[in-house]
mmCIF file with all atom_site columns, C-alpha atoms in Angstrom:
data_model
loop_
_atom_site.group_PDB
_atom_site.id
_atom_site.type_symbol
_atom_site.label_atom_id
_atom_site.label_alt_id
_atom_site.label_comp_id
_atom_site.label_asym_id
_atom_site.label_entity_id
_atom_site.label_seq_id
_atom_site.pdbx_PDB_ins_code
_atom_site.Cartn_x
_atom_site.Cartn_y
_atom_site.Cartn_z
_atom_site.occupancy
_atom_site.B_iso_or_equiv
_atom_site.pdbx_formal_charge
_atom_site.auth_seq_id
_atom_site.auth_comp_id
_atom_site.auth_asym_id
_atom_site.auth_atom_id
_atom_site.pdbx_PDB_model_num
ATOM 1  C CA . MET A 1 1  ? -4.777 20.864  -15.731 1.00 0.00 ? 1  MET A CA 1
ATOM 2  C CA . SER A 1 2  ? -4.865 17.139  -15.145 1.00 0.00 ? 2  SER A CA 1
ATOM 3  C CA . LYS A 1 3  ? -2.459 15.288  -12.920 1.00 0.00 ? 3  LYS A CA 1
ATOM 4  C CA . SER A 1 4  ? -0.281 12.592  -14.416 1.00 0.00 ? 4  SER A CA 1
ATOM 5  C CA . LYS A 1 5  ? 0.162  9.172   -12.825 1.00 0.00 ? 5  LYS A CA 1
ATOM 6  C CA . LYS A 1 6  ? 3.656  10.117  -11.611 1.00 0.00 ? 6  LYS A CA 1
ATOM 7  C CA . ASP A 1 7  ? 2.206  12.969  -9.545  1.00 0.00 ? 7  ASP A CA 1
ATOM 8  C CA . SER A 1 8  ? -0.034 10.597  -7.583  1.00 0.00 ? 8  SER A CA 1
ATOM 9  C CA . ILE A 1 9  ? 2.760  8.189   -6.528  1.00 0.00 ? 9  ILE A CA 1
ATOM 10 C CA . ILE A 1 10 ? 4.829  8.444   -3.347  1.00 0.00 ? 10 ILE A CA 1
ATOM 11 C CA . GLU A 1 11 ? 8.172  6.616   -3.216  1.00 0.00 ? 11 GLU A CA 1
ATOM 12 C CA . VAL A 1 12 ? 9.168  5.184   0.183   1.00 0.00 ? 12 VAL A CA 1
ATOM 13 C CA . ILE A 1 13 ? 11.843 2.849   1.541   1.00 0.00 ? 13 ILE A CA 1
ATOM 14 C CA . GLY A 1 14 ? 11.253 0.211   4.196   1.00 0.00 ? 14 GLY A CA 1
ATOM 15 C CA . VAL A 1 15 ? 12.356 -3.114  5.670   1.00 0.00 ? 15 VAL A CA 1
ATOM 16 C CA . VAL A 1 16 ? 10.431 -6.347  5.127   1.00 0.00 ? 16 VAL A CA 1
ATOM 17 C CA . THR A 1 17 ? 9.246  -7.674  8.500   1.00 0.00 ? 17 THR A CA 1
ATOM 18 C CA . GLU A 1 18 ? 7.078  -10.615 7.426   1.00 0.00 ? 18 GLU A CA 1
ATOM 19 C CA . VAL A 1 19 ? 6.668  -12.707 4.274   1.00 0.00 ? 19 VAL A CA 1
ATOM 20 C CA . LEU A 1 20 ? 3.041  -13.557 3.457   1.00 0.00 ? 20 LEU A CA 1
ATOM 21 C CA . PRO A 1 21 ? 1.537  -15.866 0.804   1.00 0.00 ? 21 PRO A CA 1
ATOM 22 C CA . ASN A 1 22 ? 1.019  -14.808 -2.826  1.00 0.00 ? 22 ASN A CA 1
ATOM 23 C CA . ALA A 1 23 ? 3.993  -12.412 -3.018  1.00 0.00 ? 23 ALA A CA 1
ATOM 24 C CA . ASN A 1 24 ? 2.669  -10.166 -0.236  1.00 0.00 ? 24 ASN A CA 1
ATOM 25 C CA . PHE A 1 25 ? 4.846  -8.680  2.498   1.00 0.00 ? 25 PHE A CA 1
ATOM 26 C CA . LYS A 1 26 ? 4.504  -6.698  5.709   1.00 0.00 ? 26 LYS A CA 1
ATOM 27 C CA . VAL A 1 27 ? 6.940  -3.790  5.449   1.00 0.00 ? 27 VAL A CA 1
ATOM 28 C CA . ARG A 1 28 ? 7.940  -1.302  8.149   1.00 0.00 ? 28 ARG A CA 1
ATOM 29 C CA . ILE A 1 29 ? 8.665  2.068   6.582   1.00 0.00 ? 29 ILE A CA 1
ATOM 30 C CA . ASP A 1 30 ? 11.097 4.600   8.032   1.00 0.00 ? 30 ASP A CA 1
ATOM 31 C CA . ASN A 1 31 ? 8.476  6.536   10.014  1.00 0.00 ? 31 ASN A CA 1
ATOM 32 C CA . GLY A 1 32 ? 7.491  3.358   11.921  1.00 0.00 ? 32 GLY A CA 1
ATOM 33 C CA . HIS A 1 33 ? 4.219  2.477   10.153  1.00 0.00 ? 33 HIS A CA 1
ATOM 34 C CA . GLU A 1 34 ? 3.715  -1.081  8.929   1.00 0.00 ? 34 GLU A CA 1
ATOM 35 C CA . ILE A 1 35 ? 2.035  -1.517  5.549   1.00 0.00 ? 35 ILE A CA 1
ATOM 36 C CA . LEU A 1 36 ? 1.047  -4.367  3.243   1.00 0.00 ? 36 LEU A CA 1
ATOM 37 C CA . ALA A 1 37 ? 3.067  -4.517  0.014   1.00 0.00 ? 37 ALA A CA 1
ATOM 38 C CA . HIS A 1 38 ? 3.065  -6.745  -3.058  1.00 0.00 ? 38 HIS A CA 1
ATOM 39 C CA . THR A 1 39 ? 5.775  -7.248  -5.663  1.00 0.00 ? 39 THR A CA 1
ATOM 40 C CA . ALA A 1 40 ? 5.670  -5.466  -8.994  1.00 0.00 ? 40 ALA A CA 1
ATOM 41 C CA . GLY A 1 41 ? 5.302  -7.533  -12.148 1.00 0.00 ? 41 GLY A CA 1
ATOM 42 C CA . LYS A 1 42 ? 8.930  -7.142  -13.262 1.00 0.00 ? 42 LYS A CA 1
ATOM 43 C CA . ILE A 1 43 ? 10.235 -8.402  -9.914  1.00 0.00 ? 43 ILE A CA 1
ATOM 44 C CA . ARG A 1 44 ? 7.859  -11.363 -10.116 1.00 0.00 ? 44 ARG A CA 1
ATOM 45 C CA . LYS A 1 45 ? 8.859  -12.019 -13.739 1.00 0.00 ? 45 LYS A CA 1
ATOM 46 C CA . ARG A 1 46 ? 12.593 -11.990 -12.924 1.00 0.00 ? 46 ARG A CA 1
ATOM 47 C CA . ARG A 1 47 ? 11.960 -14.153 -9.831  1.00 0.00 ? 47 ARG A CA 1
ATOM 48 C CA . ILE A 1 48 ? 13.859 -11.840 -7.504  1.00 0.00 ? 48 ILE A CA 1
ATOM 49 C CA . ARG A 1 49 ? 13.708 -13.262 -3.980  1.00 0.00 ? 49 ARG A CA 1
ATOM 50 C CA . ILE A 1 50 ? 12.618 -10.979 -1.174  1.00 0.00 ? 50 ILE A CA 1
ATOM 51 C CA . LEU A 1 51 ? 13.110 -12.210 2.375   1.00 0.00 ? 51 LEU A CA 1
ATOM 52 C CA . ALA A 1 52 ? 12.459 -10.796 5.825   1.00 0.00 ? 52 ALA A CA 1
ATOM 53 C CA . GLY A 1 53 ? 15.077 -8.170  6.661   1.00 0.00 ? 53 GLY A CA 1
ATOM 54 C CA . ASP A 1 54 ? 15.567 -6.933  3.070   1.00 0.00 ? 54 ASP A CA 1
ATOM 55 C CA . ARG A 1 55 ? 15.395 -3.184  2.368   1.00 0.00 ? 55 ARG A CA 1
ATOM 56 C CA . VAL A 1 56 ? 12.991 -2.408  -0.449  1.00 0.00 ? 56 VAL A CA 1
ATOM 57 C CA . SER A 1 57 ? 11.866 0.645   -2.421  1.00 0.00 ? 57 SER A CA 1
ATOM 58 C CA . MET A 1 58 ? 8.119  0.961   -2.877  1.00 0.00 ? 58 MET A CA 1
ATOM 59 C CA . GLU A 1 59 ? 5.560  3.026   -4.734  1.00 0.00 ? 59 GLU A CA 1
ATOM 60 C CA . MET A 1 60 ? 2.539  4.095   -2.737  1.00 0.00 ? 60 MET A CA 1
ATOM 61 C CA . SER A 1 61 ? -0.678 5.737   -3.935  1.00 0.00 ? 61 SER A CA 1
ATOM 62 C CA . VAL A 1 62 ? -1.778 9.002   -2.377  1.00 0.00 ? 62 VAL A CA 1
ATOM 63 C CA . TYR A 1 63 ? -5.279 7.522   -2.064  1.00 0.00 ? 63 TYR A CA 1
ATOM 64 C CA . ASP A 1 64 ? -4.397 4.379   -0.053  1.00 0.00 ? 64 ASP A CA 1
ATOM 65 C CA . LYS A 1 65 ? -1.473 4.731   2.327   1.00 0.00 ? 65 LYS A CA 1
ATOM 66 C CA . ASN A 1 66 ? -1.831 1.219   3.784   1.00 0.00 ? 66 ASN A CA 1
ATOM 67 C CA . ARG A 1 67 ? -0.756 -0.622  0.601   1.00 0.00 ? 67 ARG A CA 1
ATOM 68 C CA . ALA A 1 68 ? 2.245  -0.348  -1.692  1.00 0.00 ? 68 ALA A CA 1
ATOM 69 C CA . ARG A 1 69 ? 4.003  -2.016  -4.627  1.00 0.00 ? 69 ARG A CA 1
ATOM 70 C CA . ILE A 1 70 ? 7.629  -3.169  -4.195  1.00 0.00 ? 70 ILE A CA 1
ATOM 71 C CA . VAL A 1 71 ? 9.620  -1.977  -7.205  1.00 0.00 ? 71 VAL A CA 1
ATOM 72 C CA . TYR A 1 72 ? 13.238 -2.542  -6.089  1.00 0.00 ? 72 TYR A CA 1
ATOM 73 C CA . ARG A 1 73 ? 15.146 -4.671  -3.580  1.00 0.00 ? 73 ARG A CA 1
ATOM 74 C CA . GLU A 1 74 ? 18.188 -2.842  -2.210  1.00 0.00 ? 74 GLU A CA 1
ATOM 75 C CA . LYS A 1 75 ? 21.594 -4.486  -2.339  1.00 0.00 ? 75 LYS A CA 1
ATOM 76 C CA . GLY A 1 76 ? 22.879 -6.197  0.855   1.00 0.00 ? 76 GLY A CA 1
ATOM 77 C CA . ASP A 1 77 ? 24.486 -3.704  3.241   1.00 0.00 ? 77 ASP A CA 1
ATOM 78 C CA . GLY A 1 78 ? 25.295 -5.934  6.191   1.00 0.00 ? 78 GLY A CA 1
ATOM 79 C CA . GLY A 1 79 ? 21.701 -6.099  7.438   1.00 0.00 ? 79 GLY A CA 1
ATOM 80 C CA . ALA A 1 80 ? 19.713 -9.181  8.374   1.00 0.00 ? 80 ALA A CA 1
ATOM 81 C CA . GLY A 1 81 ? 19.069 -10.151 4.744   1.00 0.00 ? 81 GLY A CA 1
ATOM 82 C CA . SER A 1 82 ? 22.698 -10.043 3.603   1.00 0.00 ? 82 SER A CA 1
ATOM 83 C CA . ALA A 1 83 ? 23.792 -13.232 5.412   1.00 0.00 ? 83 ALA A CA 1
ATOM 84 C CA . ARG A 1 84 ? 22.694 -15.325 2.414   1.00 0.00 ? 84 ARG A CA 1
ATOM 85 C CA . THR A 1 85 ? 25.062 -13.399 0.109   1.00 0.00 ? 85 THR A CA 1
ATOM 86 C CA . ALA A 1 86 ? 28.115 -13.892 2.314   1.00 0.00 ? 86 ALA A CA 1
ATOM 87 C CA . LYS A 1 87 ? 31.219 -15.353 0.724   1.00 0.00 ? 87 LYS A CA 1
ATOM 88 C CA . ILE A 1 88 ? 31.935 -18.941 1.735   1.00 0.00 ? 88 ILE A CA 1
#
């Protein structure tokens, strides 16, 4: 039996701690580790802004647990990143 690509992907949620050049980010995941993440192509194509303090969902390979791909930015929930969406 061969494994499919979906079997070798781990989904994690974290908070962006630092914005780096070229659509790279330092993200602290829920267990306290800090990893390097880059945006997925669809997020880059739609020009979705990701700032420090945003909660993001990521896909991580089972082979390299220090890098991930950001696939979704969570909606503002009153955290540090939601101040820019406040009603004026």
